[in-house]
XYZ file of C-alpha atoms in Angstrom:
628
model
C 61.637 135.531 95.720
C 61.828 132.605 98.141
C 59.425 130.631 95.928
C 61.541 131.402 92.838
C 64.692 130.097 94.530
C 62.859 126.976 95.660
C 61.564 126.346 92.128
C 65.067 126.864 90.718
C 66.503 124.411 93.259
C 63.886 121.812 92.325
C 64.602 122.261 88.613
C 68.329 121.863 89.213
C 67.717 118.769 91.337
C 65.486 117.274 88.627
C 68.092 118.041 85.923
C 70.860 116.413 87.968
C 68.629 113.405 88.722
C 67.952 113.061 84.974
C 71.696 113.182 84.281
C 72.300 110.583 86.985
C 69.753 108.246 85.391
C 71.697 108.486 82.125
C 75.218 108.106 83.490
C 75.054 106.418 86.900
C 72.307 103.842 86.367
C 73.156 102.530 82.909
C 75.013 99.450 84.209
C 72.540 98.360 86.898
C 69.670 99.366 84.604
C 70.643 96.872 81.896
C 71.155 93.976 84.339
C 67.620 92.563 83.719
C 68.846 91.573 80.227
C 70.773 88.605 81.636
C 70.391 88.226 85.438
C 67.328 85.969 85.751
C 68.262 83.918 82.682
C 71.745 83.235 84.109
C 70.610 82.522 87.678
C 67.797 80.080 86.831
C 69.569 78.077 84.133
C 72.902 77.196 85.731
C 74.157 74.015 87.417
C 71.051 71.932 86.961
C 68.715 74.689 88.160
C 65.231 74.624 86.650
C 62.632 77.430 86.627
C 60.186 75.728 89.026
C 57.765 77.937 91.016
C 59.865 77.368 94.145
C 63.133 78.426 92.501
C 61.491 81.407 90.722
C 60.003 82.743 93.976
C 63.290 82.104 95.803
C 65.531 83.837 93.254
C 63.160 86.812 92.854
C 63.104 87.217 96.636
C 66.914 87.170 96.765
C 67.151 89.735 93.941
C 64.598 92.042 95.590
C 66.242 91.960 99.026
C 69.719 92.279 97.525
C 68.550 95.508 95.845
C 67.150 96.754 99.169
C 70.027 95.763 101.475
C 73.098 96.079 99.224
C 72.168 98.932 96.880
C 69.646 100.943 98.910
C 70.986 100.563 102.466
C 74.683 99.842 101.942
C 75.537 102.070 98.979
C 72.857 104.773 98.814
C 72.556 105.310 102.593
C 75.851 104.141 104.191
C 78.722 104.218 101.639
C 77.664 107.525 100.055
C 78.188 109.198 103.434
C 81.919 108.470 103.038
C 82.608 111.217 100.516
C 86.097 112.699 100.167
C 85.176 116.392 99.860
C 82.262 115.392 97.640
C 84.168 112.819 95.562
C 83.418 109.087 95.613
C 84.934 105.915 94.181
C 87.340 103.407 95.635
C 90.507 105.523 95.139
C 88.881 108.512 96.879
C 87.653 106.198 99.666
C 91.141 104.684 100.069
C 92.666 108.180 100.394
C 89.965 109.147 102.933
C 90.526 105.968 104.978
C 94.315 106.496 104.920
C 93.886 110.096 106.051
C 91.737 108.968 109.004
C 94.552 106.695 110.294
C 97.462 109.028 109.563
C 99.303 107.964 112.739
C 99.202 104.226 111.973
C 101.634 103.507 109.086
C 101.062 99.714 109.054
C 97.289 100.142 108.782
C 97.787 102.792 106.069
C 99.864 100.262 104.108
C 97.139 97.584 104.442
C 94.475 100.092 103.308
C 96.642 101.051 100.318
C 96.973 97.399 99.262
C 93.193 96.878 99.620
C 92.403 100.063 97.693
C 94.836 99.292 94.862
C 93.497 95.753 94.489
C 89.891 97.030 94.484
C 90.836 99.580 91.820
C 92.597 96.848 89.813
C 89.426 94.727 89.866
C 87.501 97.770 88.617
C 89.497 97.574 85.367
C 88.298 93.951 85.067
C 84.763 95.285 85.472
C 85.559 97.905 82.809
C 86.396 95.110 80.375
C 83.492 92.753 81.129
C 80.655 95.309 81.463
C 80.780 96.495 77.811
C 81.240 92.904 76.559
C 78.372 91.280 78.511
C 75.986 94.252 78.175
C 76.225 94.677 74.399
C 76.331 90.896 73.816
C 73.129 90.391 75.838
C 71.355 93.142 73.889
C 72.400 91.819 70.463
C 71.384 88.292 71.564
C 67.796 89.492 71.281
C 68.262 88.705 67.573
C 68.215 84.986 68.503
C 64.622 85.435 69.690
C 63.523 87.575 66.742
C 65.336 85.603 64.012
C 67.108 82.418 65.210
C 68.749 82.001 61.798
C 70.866 85.126 62.428
C 72.378 83.796 65.679
C 75.843 83.427 64.089
C 75.951 87.215 63.527
C 75.657 88.065 67.248
C 79.411 88.045 68.033
C 80.586 89.976 64.908
C 77.854 92.638 65.322
C 78.750 93.011 69.018
C 82.428 93.446 68.122
C 81.610 96.150 65.541
C 79.400 98.094 68.029
C 82.106 97.927 70.704
C 84.830 98.996 68.260
C 82.864 102.123 67.324
C 82.086 102.807 71.005
C 85.802 102.903 71.867
C 86.672 104.794 68.678
C 84.192 107.521 69.719
C 85.910 108.105 73.068
C 88.489 110.567 71.742
C 85.653 112.930 70.734
C 84.304 113.012 74.298
C 80.869 112.387 75.744
C 79.763 116.015 75.963
C 77.792 115.926 72.685
C 75.980 112.651 73.303
C 75.814 113.062 77.096
C 72.729 115.262 76.833
C 70.711 112.434 75.279
C 71.859 109.742 77.746
C 69.344 110.790 80.403
C 66.207 110.865 78.186
C 67.148 107.546 76.477
C 67.622 105.797 79.832
C 64.349 107.290 81.093
C 62.617 105.713 78.083
C 64.445 102.433 78.807
C 63.319 102.316 82.455
C 59.723 103.240 81.557
C 59.578 100.546 78.869
C 61.031 97.763 81.064
C 58.660 98.795 83.891
C 55.630 98.669 81.560
C 56.687 95.239 80.255
C 56.879 94.053 83.859
C 53.476 95.520 84.806
C 51.879 93.881 81.739
C 53.013 90.393 82.803
C 52.491 90.911 86.556
C 48.851 91.804 85.774
C 48.462 88.363 84.135
C 50.116 86.536 87.052
C 49.877 88.782 90.156
C 50.774 86.009 92.638
C 54.423 86.539 91.629
C 54.405 89.555 93.992
C 54.474 87.117 96.937
C 58.194 86.792 96.186
C 58.655 90.063 98.118
C 58.337 87.919 101.272
C 61.961 87.185 102.357
C 60.881 83.746 103.608
C 60.837 82.576 99.975
C 64.569 83.312 99.785
C 65.223 81.535 103.099
C 63.139 78.498 102.037
C 65.029 78.421 98.717
C 68.302 77.895 100.631
C 66.813 75.102 102.745
C 65.333 73.222 99.782
C 68.099 73.775 97.201
C 71.221 73.816 99.422
C 74.397 74.180 97.353
C 72.414 75.078 94.222
C 70.986 78.085 96.088
C 74.480 79.186 97.183
C 75.735 78.957 93.584
C 72.648 80.933 92.501
C 73.975 83.868 94.567
C 76.657 84.161 91.872
C 73.852 85.002 89.426
C 71.871 87.191 91.843
C 74.878 89.510 92.201
C 74.509 90.379 88.508
C 71.445 92.399 89.571
C 73.798 94.576 91.636
C 76.419 95.322 88.966
C 76.821 99.057 88.707
C 76.160 99.696 92.405
C 79.757 100.924 92.658
C 78.932 103.553 89.996
C 76.438 105.187 92.374
C 79.347 105.957 94.680
C 82.004 106.601 92.022
C 79.904 109.246 90.203
C 78.851 111.070 93.360
C 81.255 113.926 92.585
C 79.546 114.582 89.228
C 75.937 114.722 90.437
C 75.865 114.892 94.251
C 74.143 112.647 96.784
C 70.587 113.993 96.612
C 70.013 113.598 92.838
C 71.465 110.044 92.881
C 69.295 109.051 95.864
C 66.208 110.697 94.382
C 66.637 108.936 91.033
C 67.199 105.545 92.726
C 64.282 105.474 95.152
C 61.684 107.265 93.015
C 62.398 105.850 89.568
C 65.174 103.288 88.983
C 64.469 100.840 91.828
C 60.699 100.562 91.101
C 61.378 100.024 87.359
C 63.947 97.278 88.020
C 61.744 95.464 90.550
C 58.736 95.568 88.208
C 60.791 94.127 85.334
C 62.341 91.317 87.383
C 58.935 90.343 88.758
C 57.457 90.551 85.247
C 60.082 88.082 84.022
C 59.223 85.882 87.015
C 55.517 86.017 86.102
C 56.388 84.975 82.523
C 58.477 82.034 83.753
C 55.726 80.853 86.128
C 53.407 80.536 83.116
C 56.039 79.537 80.516
C 59.150 77.926 82.094
C 60.461 77.200 78.583
C 61.094 80.956 78.141
C 64.186 80.635 80.373
C 66.538 80.767 77.350
C 65.851 84.553 77.135
C 63.044 85.701 79.452
C 63.745 89.415 78.932
C 63.117 89.491 75.199
C 60.324 86.900 75.434
C 58.395 89.430 77.547
C 58.287 91.717 74.527
C 55.358 91.480 72.071
C 56.549 90.188 68.664
C 55.693 93.427 66.868
C 57.929 95.441 69.238
C 60.872 93.017 69.294
C 63.168 94.786 66.815
C 62.606 98.288 68.299
C 63.303 96.773 71.742
C 66.562 95.178 70.518
C 67.599 98.597 69.154
C 66.717 100.339 72.448
C 68.590 97.648 74.407
C 71.701 98.138 72.244
C 71.626 101.903 72.868
C 71.058 101.380 76.621
C 73.972 98.941 76.885
C 76.275 101.316 74.988
C 75.329 104.019 77.518
C 76.004 101.557 80.369
C 79.393 100.751 78.862
C 80.204 104.439 78.427
C 79.786 105.075 82.158
C 82.244 102.293 83.051
C 84.800 103.414 80.426
C 84.623 107.032 81.679
C 85.034 105.682 85.213
C 88.216 103.855 84.160
C 89.617 107.106 82.711
C 88.836 109.037 85.914
C 90.312 106.320 88.125
C 93.506 106.289 86.046
C 93.926 110.042 86.508
C 93.406 109.663 90.271
C 95.903 106.771 90.391
C 98.487 108.912 88.546
C 97.996 111.801 90.983
C 98.232 109.542 94.048
C 101.445 107.973 92.693
C 100.090 104.512 91.831
C 100.288 104.749 88.054
C 102.845 105.836 85.482
C 102.076 109.200 83.915
C 100.005 108.896 80.730
C 98.603 111.344 78.219
C 95.292 112.785 79.404
C 93.155 114.571 76.794
C 90.382 116.932 77.914
C 87.335 116.472 75.715
C 85.264 119.320 77.165
C 86.112 122.946 77.915
C 83.284 123.217 80.443
C 83.660 119.950 82.392
C 87.159 119.165 83.737
C 86.011 115.628 84.604
C 85.423 114.692 80.962
C 88.737 113.200 79.911
C 90.153 110.646 77.497
C 93.199 108.482 78.264
C 94.342 106.943 74.928
C 96.485 104.164 76.439
C 93.693 102.953 78.755
C 91.160 103.178 75.915
C 93.308 100.951 73.665
C 93.938 98.461 76.486
C 90.214 98.188 77.296
C 89.265 97.794 73.610
C 91.708 94.907 73.078
C 90.626 93.149 76.294
C 86.895 93.655 75.539
C 87.281 92.101 72.082
C 89.261 89.209 73.624
C 86.363 88.674 76.062
C 83.711 88.790 73.292
C 85.498 86.376 70.944
C 86.700 84.170 73.805
C 83.426 83.721 75.708
C 81.041 84.315 72.734
C 77.826 84.669 74.856
C 76.539 86.699 77.804
C 75.736 83.433 79.576
C 79.409 82.356 79.455
C 80.632 85.836 80.406
C 78.390 85.956 83.500
C 80.778 83.528 85.236
C 83.599 86.037 84.757
C 81.521 89.083 85.710
C 80.648 88.431 89.331
C 84.170 88.156 90.785
C 85.262 91.644 89.734
C 82.029 93.159 91.109
C 81.930 91.299 94.431
C 85.667 91.766 95.053
C 85.373 95.546 94.680
C 82.162 95.601 96.783
C 83.854 93.717 99.650
C 86.895 96.018 99.668
C 84.631 99.103 99.567
C 82.842 97.847 102.691
C 86.143 97.289 104.546
C 87.441 100.778 103.697
C 84.115 102.414 104.638
C 84.128 100.655 108.043
C 87.596 102.117 108.746
C 86.235 105.585 107.892
C 83.176 105.003 110.127
C 85.408 104.061 113.073
C 88.208 106.609 112.744
C 86.575 109.532 110.897
C 82.958 109.476 112.043
C 83.725 108.214 115.541
C 81.450 105.160 115.500
C 81.783 102.898 118.552
C 83.636 99.598 118.161
C 80.341 97.757 118.782
C 78.508 99.652 115.987
C 81.365 98.976 113.524
C 81.385 95.250 114.425
C 77.594 94.935 113.981
C 77.636 96.781 110.636
C 80.721 94.848 109.536
C 79.250 91.438 110.352
C 76.000 92.246 108.509
C 77.567 93.801 105.384
C 80.611 91.528 105.093
C 78.504 88.382 105.562
C 76.473 89.438 102.511
C 79.520 90.560 100.485
C 81.570 87.460 101.294
C 78.602 85.175 100.496
C 78.362 86.742 97.040
C 82.153 86.586 96.631
C 82.258 82.920 97.730
C 79.496 81.988 95.274
C 81.489 83.595 92.467
C 84.828 82.054 93.448
C 83.283 78.672 92.587
C 83.193 79.933 88.971
C 86.947 80.642 88.741
C 87.628 77.728 86.369
C 84.604 78.619 84.175
C 85.751 82.165 83.393
C 86.171 83.797 86.791
C 89.933 83.605 86.231
C 89.680 86.270 83.513
C 89.012 89.361 85.706
C 91.315 87.951 88.404
C 94.235 87.707 85.949
C 93.418 91.174 84.594
C 93.152 92.623 88.101
C 96.354 90.921 89.256
C 98.227 92.296 86.243
C 97.047 95.861 86.943
C 97.821 95.380 90.663
C 101.428 94.360 89.871
C 101.854 97.405 87.589
C 100.450 99.834 90.181
C 102.425 98.491 93.147
C 105.629 98.253 91.077
C 105.305 101.874 89.974
C 104.633 103.060 93.541
C 107.551 101.113 95.031
C 109.855 102.089 92.172
C 109.172 105.803 92.690
C 109.871 105.395 96.417
C 113.237 103.771 95.608
C 114.146 106.518 93.099
C 113.319 109.279 95.610
C 115.333 107.439 98.284
C 118.364 107.177 95.967
C 118.134 110.865 95.032
C 117.908 111.894 98.695
C 120.848 109.700 99.702
C 123.051 110.932 96.861
C 122.218 114.646 97.149
C 124.197 117.470 98.783
C 122.610 119.291 101.714
C 121.073 122.564 100.470
C 121.709 124.838 103.505
C 125.555 124.507 103.462
C 125.480 124.878 99.664
C 123.655 128.234 99.953
C 126.115 129.363 102.652
C 129.028 128.443 100.383
C 127.443 130.365 97.482
C 127.309 133.474 99.715
C 131.021 133.189 100.490
C 132.089 132.412 96.919
C 129.440 133.998 94.681
C 129.348 132.842 91.043
C 128.201 135.029 88.151
C 124.454 135.795 88.543
C 122.309 136.228 85.426
C 118.914 137.965 85.265
C 115.714 135.945 85.631
C 114.258 133.144 87.742
C 115.316 129.504 87.694
C 112.754 126.944 88.896
C 114.207 123.540 89.817
C 111.731 120.660 90.164
C 112.845 118.481 93.073
C 111.430 115.783 95.331
C 113.525 116.933 98.315
C 113.779 120.602 99.293
C 116.642 119.915 101.705
C 119.113 118.732 99.057
C 120.612 120.429 96.002
C 118.801 119.363 92.795
C 121.014 117.555 90.249
C 119.922 120.051 87.594
C 121.199 122.981 89.716
C 124.578 121.300 90.235
C 124.954 120.467 86.531
C 123.973 123.995 85.482
C 126.470 125.557 87.888
C 129.218 123.079 86.953
C 128.911 123.364 83.162
C 127.581 126.912 82.643
C 129.363 128.524 85.648
C 126.342 130.806 86.295
C 123.458 131.130 88.714
C 120.155 132.952 88.185
C 119.229 136.008 90.241
C 116.389 134.067 91.890
C 116.399 130.279 92.390
C 113.251 128.401 93.387
C 113.256 124.779 94.632
C 109.816 123.555 93.534
C 108.127 120.497 95.024
C 104.712 119.288 93.846
C 102.704 117.507 96.519
C 99.569 115.505 95.637
C 97.052 115.491 98.495
C 94.700 112.733 99.682
C 91.747 115.047 98.981
C 90.206 115.598 95.524
C 90.802 119.372 95.479
C 93.321 121.498 97.384
C 91.852 124.359 99.410
C 93.028 127.844 98.302
C 94.826 128.332 101.632
C 96.912 125.164 101.267
C 97.752 125.475 97.556
C 100.999 127.465 97.961
C 103.687 127.377 100.642
C 106.815 129.563 100.263
C 109.969 129.366 102.376
C 112.789 131.931 102.126
C 116.185 130.169 102.302
C 118.486 133.199 101.980
C 120.632 134.632 99.179
C 117.629 134.684 96.790
C 116.961 130.962 97.217
C 113.362 129.958 97.920
C 111.490 126.758 98.649
C 108.088 126.562 96.947
C 105.609 123.784 97.607
C 102.562 123.515 95.318
C 99.744 121.239 96.448
C 97.080 119.701 94.195
C 94.173 117.360 94.892
C 94.100 113.928 93.231
C 91.125 114.916 91.044
C 92.854 118.069 89.748
C 95.136 118.592 86.772
C 98.478 119.821 88.179
C 99.125 122.975 86.124
C 102.381 124.506 87.387
C 102.388 127.702 85.218
C 98.839 128.507 86.363
C 99.764 127.865 90.011
C 102.858 130.089 89.695
C 100.679 132.924 88.438
C 98.836 132.747 91.781
C 102.072 133.146 93.765
C 102.050 136.949 93.389
C 99.333 137.126 96.062
C 101.764 135.257 98.376
C 104.525 137.797 97.723
C 106.434 135.975 94.974
C 105.436 137.216 91.505
C 106.551 135.203 88.468
C 107.079 136.494 84.948
C 106.915 133.303 82.886
C 108.772 134.957 79.987
C 111.679 135.540 82.377
C 111.491 132.119 84.079
C 113.422 128.975 83.112
C 112.439 125.524 84.376
C 115.202 122.999 85.098
C 114.437 119.307 85.456
C 116.570 116.198 86.033
C 115.367 113.403 83.763
C 116.160 110.140 85.552
C 117.491 107.217 83.543
C 116.518 104.192 85.655
C 119.001 101.304 85.715
C 117.994 97.977 87.317
C 120.799 96.586 89.494
C 120.306 93.255 91.260
C 123.058 94.116 93.788
C 120.950 96.893 95.285
C 118.238 96.219 97.873
C 114.708 97.020 96.767
C 112.492 94.989 94.453
C 113.263 91.698 92.738
C 115.129 92.195 89.458
C 112.145 91.569 87.132
C 110.134 94.274 88.942
C 113.123 96.653 88.736
C 113.230 96.066 84.967
C 109.438 96.471 84.691
C 109.646 99.796 86.537
C 112.532 100.967 84.326
C 110.446 100.095 81.229
C 107.411 102.003 82.583
C 109.580 104.995 83.507
C 111.005 105.136 79.951
C 107.508 105.077 78.452
C 105.797 107.413 80.924
C 104.751 110.890 79.819
C 107.511 113.318 80.944
C 106.832 115.176 84.184
C 107.025 118.437 82.229
C 104.046 117.465 80.064
C 102.142 116.123 83.077
C 102.686 119.423 84.927
C 101.937 121.425 81.730
C 105.316 123.209 81.670
C 105.884 124.941 78.295
C 108.685 123.269 76.302
C 110.240 126.595 75.244
C 110.893 127.513 78.906
C 112.456 124.161 79.834
C 115.969 122.732 80.185
C 116.216 118.995 80.909
C 119.406 117.423 82.254
C 119.945 113.662 82.481
C 120.690 111.808 85.712
C 121.293 108.054 86.054
C 119.638 106.369 89.043
C 120.356 102.765 90.023
C 117.660 100.834 91.928
């Protein structure tokens, strides 16, 4: 029996590792398509033996230190109840410094900006990956080079058009296809290393050090290309909730890392013998007879890589909505089995437009590489900062240990970031502008909601005296339960006042409902429901949801019977005040243009009733004007 359980555990681990190879490692797995070509052909760099050994050494040790040690060993420890990703890490870091409001604010700003840069990554990853794969046509048939951009645009259009159907159907083939991809690129590498085995000396880190001494500023700029070998490292952490730590670590150390290293060193061996192959060393590794099949496999692999980033953008948007950093949008579930498989139409359309702008604007993977690095290194640096806060305040690391780890990791991250900031004028501005735009939207929405809640609280009547007055002068009571959604359980909801004023009636039971989104991905059963009796058949009900959950109020109410408050939904009416936001420059708060931006977002946000899945036939909405 024990042996059976052990076999079953191993099978499950292998299945999860296979899934991780398909979803998690698509981005970093397709990096060999463009990394070495970009790094060794920029800013006067030439593929001399010295520069080839130096760059290969930097790529190898970057994979070991940044991906293996930093992400796989250190960052993946910082899970928020099993969930990863920068929004989950920000919530975890904020929770660890609950008593320090100023530090919480700084962590929120860092986390939001890191998340904003992730959307830049979500635009550039599909563009550069698919472009680099289709560019293999230039090697196979140079006369067809002018078709590269249109074909790339068509592939990307269909990729985004497919999103509404979900990834469940094609997800099962992602793993096997990426396994084939990694085996093929490893075999290509082995084939060329066997012809030029001295390339393996590049494992010696002294080659990287010597490269800096001999090439100076050129070597520093080359770091901006080396970081392309690390793109997708954030996905290891972000997808931890889907697959778990062990399968991701197993797949990395036993399969993905060896395949990547072999391919990079194979390209290096090719360039040592044929420096002229620098215009596309990846596809020039491939025997002529296998070139077209390899281009097809590369296109499929890059679509899979793009899919992982797009799905990540959907998940991050849902988390941002739950944590109060994004306007409510329509979220479509594409799988009945997996709650994490979602489709956000607005985000999908935004990414498609921006990806096509990137493809037609930059027109080659080489040009796009300048834009790519900033989004990646910016998010990596912020992830390190947030993880160090967690290490100090959650894990109890000593100040000395945090300083040592911080100096080591941030020196590497900031070196990569600095090398990419040099490229701002050559395309690096693109993800920065994108990220800044998303950052303004997220912070404006957060601040706007705070101002609305403040106005509602200031303008509301105190609930306790109101209930006492109702007892002394009872109005007509009608059968059933009235549920009033409110942000403040100590004041009378506008909807309750309007109902009493215009209809002159009160329900038998009145529930003041507040929905609280937690800084954990899933609420524990014991903290989901909190009921407070207020007297005279008035109750306060607080429902708590994690940021990775879908807040379903009717379902949560059905669980209240175990807490002593049964609900019959056919006998329950939901009342909600729909705020009409008016920007007023005379009121303190945000500058007028941000007030107007917030009012526009509030008008176009999905109603709270749809977000909380309240049935329309049980709902009464009453308008309320709020000036900010």
